[in-house]
Tab-separated table of C-alpha atoms in Angstrom:
chain	number	residue	atom	x	y	z
A	1	MET	CA	-14.994	65.057	-42.095
A	2	GLN	CA	-15.267	61.581	-45.004
A	3	LYS	CA	-15.653	63.547	-48.631
A	4	ILE	CA	-18.685	63.040	-51.167
A	5	LEU	CA	-18.170	63.379	-54.570
A	6	VAL	CA	-22.088	63.860	-56.362
A	7	VAL	CA	-22.399	63.238	-59.464
A	8	ASP	CA	-25.641	64.415	-61.535
A	9	ASP	CA	-26.404	66.461	-63.965
A	10	GLU	CA	-29.620	68.360	-62.514
A	11	ASP	CA	-29.561	71.615	-60.168
A	12	SER	CA	-31.379	70.689	-58.289
A	13	ILE	CA	-30.786	67.299	-57.290
A	14	ARG	CA	-27.388	68.368	-56.488
A	15	GLU	CA	-28.541	70.286	-54.459
A	16	LEU	CA	-31.018	68.261	-52.833
A	17	LEU	CA	-27.959	65.794	-52.664
A	18	CYS	CA	-25.516	67.969	-50.706
A	19	PHE	CA	-27.614	69.259	-48.269
A	20	ASN	CA	-28.664	66.763	-46.530
A	21	LEU	CA	-24.906	64.763	-47.615
A	22	LYS	CA	-23.858	68.291	-45.496
A	23	LYS	CA	-25.937	68.140	-42.406
A	24	ASN	CA	-25.808	64.849	-41.552
A	25	GLY	CA	-22.020	65.265	-41.409
A	26	TYR	CA	-20.218	64.822	-44.950
A	27	VAL	CA	-17.510	67.446	-46.624
A	28	THR	CA	-18.999	67.407	-50.943
A	29	GLU	CA	-17.567	68.471	-53.979
A	30	GLU	CA	-19.917	68.390	-57.313
A	31	ALA	CA	-19.876	67.385	-60.985
A	32	ALA	CA	-22.632	67.766	-63.510
A	33	ASP	CA	-21.433	65.231	-66.027
A	34	GLY	CA	-19.135	62.688	-66.766
A	35	GLN	CA	-16.205	63.694	-67.829
A	36	ALA	CA	-15.918	66.701	-65.085
A	37	ALA	CA	-16.350	63.797	-62.395
A	38	LEU	CA	-13.555	62.006	-63.069
A	39	LEU	CA	-11.064	64.975	-63.347
A	40	CYS	CA	-12.199	65.866	-59.757
A	41	ALA	CA	-12.348	61.801	-58.726
A	42	GLU	CA	-8.824	61.944	-59.807
A	43	GLU	CA	-7.602	65.207	-59.211
A	44	LYS	CA	-9.148	64.962	-55.031
A	45	PRO	CA	-10.462	61.888	-54.527
A	46	PRO	CA	-13.355	60.949	-52.415
A	47	GLU	CA	-14.218	58.706	-49.941
A	48	LEU	CA	-17.251	57.560	-52.216
A	49	ILE	CA	-18.743	58.701	-55.360
A	50	LEU	CA	-23.517	59.339	-55.550
A	51	LEU	CA	-22.979	58.814	-59.613
A	52	ASP	CA	-26.265	59.293	-61.781
A	53	LEU	CA	-26.144	56.684	-64.473
A	54	MET	CA	-27.391	59.652	-66.878
A	55	LEU	CA	-25.372	62.283	-67.506
A	56	PRO	CA	-24.013	63.627	-70.870
A	57	GLU	CA	-20.128	63.240	-72.088
A	58	LEU	CA	-20.075	60.050	-70.231
A	59	ASP	CA	-23.224	57.929	-69.506
A	60	GLY	CA	-22.728	56.575	-65.685
A	61	LEU	CA	-21.611	52.823	-66.527
A	62	GLU	CA	-18.932	54.954	-68.750
A	63	VAL	CA	-17.851	56.773	-65.749
A	64	CYS	CA	-17.456	53.846	-62.932
A	65	LYS	CA	-15.937	51.760	-65.999
A	66	ARG	CA	-12.937	54.120	-65.793
A	67	LEU	CA	-13.155	54.625	-62.098
A	68	LYS	CA	-12.390	51.633	-61.876
A	69	GLU	CA	-9.584	51.101	-64.358
A	70	ASN	CA	-7.561	53.336	-62.713
A	71	LYS	CA	-5.380	53.173	-59.767
A	72	LEU	CA	-6.107	55.793	-58.833
A	73	THR	CA	-9.854	55.909	-58.471
A	74	ALA	CA	-10.133	51.869	-58.157
A	75	ASN	CA	-10.436	51.378	-54.334
A	76	ILE	CA	-12.956	54.886	-54.001
A	77	PRO	CA	-17.106	53.185	-53.413
A	78	VAL	CA	-20.458	53.843	-55.855
A	79	ILE	CA	-22.720	54.401	-55.296
A	80	MET	CA	-24.857	54.647	-58.647
A	81	LEU	CA	-28.682	56.549	-58.728
A	82	THR	CA	-30.598	56.620	-61.333
A	83	ALA	CA	-34.524	56.873	-62.530
A	84	ARG	CA	-34.440	53.888	-65.018
A	85	ASP	CA	-35.129	50.364	-62.979
A	86	GLU	CA	-34.334	48.185	-65.312
A	87	GLU	CA	-32.780	45.161	-63.921
A	88	ILE	CA	-30.149	45.256	-67.181
A	89	ASP	CA	-29.269	49.464	-65.781
A	90	LYS	CA	-28.501	46.656	-62.113
A	91	VAL	CA	-26.521	43.784	-63.799
A	92	LEU	CA	-23.685	45.880	-65.755
A	93	GLY	CA	-23.711	49.027	-62.637
A	94	LEU	CA	-22.716	45.754	-60.643
A	95	GLU	CA	-20.269	44.207	-62.694
A	96	LEU	CA	-18.823	47.089	-64.014
A	97	GLY	CA	-17.653	47.519	-59.638
A	98	ALA	CA	-19.813	50.091	-58.420
A	99	ASP	CA	-21.241	49.500	-54.506
A	100	ASP	CA	-24.295	50.016	-54.470
A	101	TYR	CA	-27.382	51.138	-57.073
A	102	VAL	CA	-30.440	52.877	-55.802
A	103	THR	CA	-33.343	54.357	-57.325
A	104	LYS	CA	-35.260	57.532	-57.556
A	105	PRO	CA	-37.409	58.532	-56.396
A	106	PHE	CA	-35.626	57.610	-53.228
A	107	SER	CA	-35.820	58.671	-49.447
A	108	MET	CA	-33.508	60.968	-47.469
A	109	ARG	CA	-33.257	58.603	-45.545
A	110	GLU	CA	-32.691	54.997	-47.119
A	111	LEU	CA	-29.624	56.641	-48.827
A	112	LEU	CA	-27.800	58.502	-45.438
A	113	SER	CA	-28.100	54.363	-44.521
A	114	ARG	CA	-26.236	52.940	-47.871
A	115	VAL	CA	-23.635	55.798	-47.254
A	116	LYS	CA	-22.785	54.928	-43.609
A	117	ALA	CA	-23.408	51.252	-44.663
A	118	VAL	CA	-20.377	51.785	-47.857
A	119	LEU	CA	-17.853	54.284	-46.235
A	120	ARG	CA	-18.164	51.408	-43.432
A	121	ARG	CA	-17.374	48.757	-44.340
A	122	SER	CA	-14.795	50.321	-46.800
A	123	ALA	CA	-12.945	51.872	-43.900
A	124	ALA	CA	-13.594	48.104	-42.270
A	125	ALA	CA	-11.416	46.971	-45.894
A	126	ALA	CA	-8.979	50.240	-46.131
A	127	GLY	CA	-8.430	49.619	-41.962
A	128	SER	CA	-7.613	45.676	-42.725
A	129	SER	CA	-5.069	46.109	-45.078
A	130	SER	CA	-1.913	45.055	-43.612
A	131	GLU	CA	-2.178	41.314	-43.005
A	132	GLY	CA	0.724	40.485	-44.732
A	133	GLU	CA	-0.417	37.600	-47.166
A	134	LEU	CA	-1.293	34.318	-48.280
A	135	THR	CA	-0.157	31.697	-50.688
A	136	VAL	CA	-3.127	28.961	-51.175
A	137	GLY	CA	-1.253	26.624	-53.996
A	138	ARG	CA	-0.981	29.212	-57.065
A	139	LEU	CA	-3.506	32.117	-55.587
A	140	ARG	CA	-1.364	34.745	-53.940
A	141	MET	CA	-2.826	36.810	-51.775
A	142	ASP	CA	-0.705	40.738	-50.781
A	143	PHE	CA	-3.353	41.779	-48.732
A	144	THR	CA	-0.765	44.744	-47.748
A	145	SER	CA	-0.799	45.668	-51.224
A	146	TYR	CA	-4.752	45.374	-51.795
A	147	GLU	CA	-3.372	42.966	-55.064
A	148	ALA	CA	-4.120	39.396	-56.172
A	149	PHE	CA	-1.806	36.905	-58.552
A	150	ALA	CA	-3.630	34.399	-60.459
A	151	ASN	CA	-0.441	31.723	-61.754
A	152	GLY	CA	2.133	34.767	-61.485
A	153	HIS	CA	-0.725	37.299	-62.991
A	154	GLN	CA	-2.478	40.144	-60.842
A	155	LEU	CA	-5.371	40.160	-61.300
A	156	ALA	CA	-7.250	42.656	-62.395
A	157	LEU	CA	-9.903	42.959	-59.743
A	158	THR	CA	-12.687	45.466	-58.649
A	159	PRO	CA	-12.455	45.851	-54.639
A	160	LYS	CA	-15.862	43.803	-54.085
A	161	GLU	CA	-14.298	41.037	-56.126
A	162	TYR	CA	-10.967	41.294	-54.302
A	163	GLU	CA	-12.716	41.700	-50.767
A	164	LEU	CA	-15.022	38.763	-51.783
A	165	LEU	CA	-11.912	35.999	-52.123
A	166	LYS	CA	-9.857	37.380	-49.716
A	167	LEU	CA	-12.840	36.446	-47.343
A	168	PHE	CA	-13.582	32.542	-49.161
A	169	ALA	CA	-9.088	31.684	-49.261
A	170	THR	CA	-9.138	32.823	-45.700
A	171	ASN	CA	-11.432	30.425	-44.262
A	172	GLU	CA	-10.948	27.805	-46.985
A	173	ALA	CA	-13.759	25.366	-47.449
A	174	ARG	CA	-16.593	26.928	-45.211
A	175	ALA	CA	-19.821	27.713	-47.253
A	176	PHE	CA	-21.051	31.012	-47.018
A	177	SER	CA	-24.639	31.527	-47.811
A	178	ARG	CA	-25.594	34.549	-49.964
A	179	ASP	CA	-26.787	36.604	-47.455
A	180	GLU	CA	-23.810	36.329	-45.257
A	181	LEU	CA	-21.789	37.013	-48.262
A	182	LEU	CA	-23.727	40.458	-48.974
A	183	GLU	CA	-23.905	41.348	-44.803
A	184	LYS	CA	-20.124	40.748	-44.528
A	185	ILE	CA	-18.628	42.162	-47.753
A	186	TRP	CA	-21.241	44.857	-48.454
A	187	GLY	CA	-21.710	45.474	-44.608
A	188	TYR	CA	-25.073	45.946	-44.277
A	189	GLU	CA	-28.912	43.906	-45.379
A	190	TYR	CA	-28.842	44.745	-48.901
A	191	TYR	CA	-32.641	44.684	-49.035
A	192	GLY	CA	-33.034	40.916	-50.124
A	193	ASP	CA	-30.968	41.431	-53.740
A	194	THR	CA	-28.924	38.138	-53.450
A	195	ARG	CA	-28.268	38.902	-57.212
A	196	THR	CA	-25.148	41.020	-56.771
A	197	VAL	CA	-22.701	38.466	-55.182
A	198	ASP	CA	-23.364	35.542	-58.223
A	199	VAL	CA	-22.633	38.173	-60.744
A	200	HIS	CA	-19.262	38.727	-58.572
A	201	ILE	CA	-18.476	35.479	-58.243
A	202	ARG	CA	-19.367	34.488	-61.787
A	203	HIS	CA	-16.701	37.053	-62.695
A	204	LEU	CA	-14.238	36.586	-60.261
A	205	ARG	CA	-14.607	33.125	-61.655
A	206	ALA	CA	-14.056	34.341	-64.847
A	207	LYS	CA	-10.993	36.662	-64.290
A	208	LEU	CA	-9.104	33.378	-62.480
A	209	ASP	CA	-10.434	31.314	-65.213
A	210	ALA	CA	-8.301	33.761	-67.417
A	211	ALA	CA	-5.308	33.651	-65.228
A	212	LEU	CA	-5.349	29.542	-65.192
A	213	PRO	CA	-8.058	27.077	-67.240
A	214	GLY	CA	-9.583	25.283	-63.744
A	215	LEU	CA	-9.079	27.739	-61.821
A	216	GLY	CA	-12.498	29.001	-60.865
A	217	GLY	CA	-13.876	26.295	-59.288
A	218	MET	CA	-11.731	26.306	-56.585
A	219	ILE	CA	-15.208	29.434	-55.716
A	220	GLU	CA	-17.366	26.035	-55.276
A	221	THR	CA	-21.521	26.302	-55.858
A	222	VAL	CA	-23.230	24.152	-52.074
A	223	ARG	CA	-26.977	23.937	-53.665
A	224	GLY	CA	-29.286	24.951	-51.442
A	225	LYS	CA	-26.100	27.103	-48.916
A	226	GLY	CA	-24.578	29.580	-51.571
A	227	TYR	CA	-20.574	29.282	-52.012
A	228	ARG	CA	-17.026	28.365	-50.721
A	229	PHE	CA	-13.771	28.490	-50.832
A	230	VAL	CA	-11.989	24.272	-52.367
A	231	HIS	CA	-8.560	24.504	-52.439
A	232	VAL	CA	-7.936	22.665	-56.293
A	233	LYS	CA	-5.280	20.066	-56.192
A	234	SER	CA	-5.040	19.089	-59.432
A	235	GLU	CA	-3.777	23.013	-60.730
C-alpha cells in the first residue's frame, strides 16, 4: 500500500485528508509543522507528500527546498496545498521542485485524481531507471542511478528536471509542445497551466549553462510549438 505524508498545521484538515486517503486505499502519516515533516520524510519515506504552504517552524516552501536538497528525500513527489493563490507562490513552489500545486478550497475528487496521477508518473519514472546510460557530447545521463552529468560535473536536478532532460535527450530534434510535455512528464492534463513547463525549462537551462556556458542552448525554443533538444556541435 502506498504511503502518503500529510503535512498541515490544522488538525481538521489533516483528519479530513487522512480519512479520504485511507478510504481510497492509502496508508497515511501526519505532521503538523515543517520540522516534523522533514524528520518523518527522512525516517519513514512516503511515496508522496501533501504539503501545506503556511506552516509553523518552517513554511512549506522551505520544507520543499530541504526535501529536494536531501538525497534521501529528493525523489519523493510533493503536492503543495495552500489557501494562497498568488502566482509568485505557485512559481516558487514549482521552482523548488514541487510536482503539483492545489489551492484551498479544493474538491476531494480533484485532489485524489492529482494524487493518483503524480503517484502513477513517479512509479513509471522509477520503473524506467534501469535502461543504461546515454552520452550526447558533454552531457551524460545514467538511467540506473538517476543522475546526469554535464562537462564531467554532476547536475543537481530535481526529479522533473531530470525527466525533462531524459525525454529531450532520448528524442533528439523532436519538438514537443508544452501540452505534450505536461502529459508525458507530469502524467496528466495540468488544467491548461503550461507555465510550469517554462519554469522547469528555465532552471534546467541555467544548470546546464552553469556546468558549461552555452550548454543550455541544447534545449531550443521552437516558435509556435514548444521545445526541442539539439546537440550543440561546437561545445
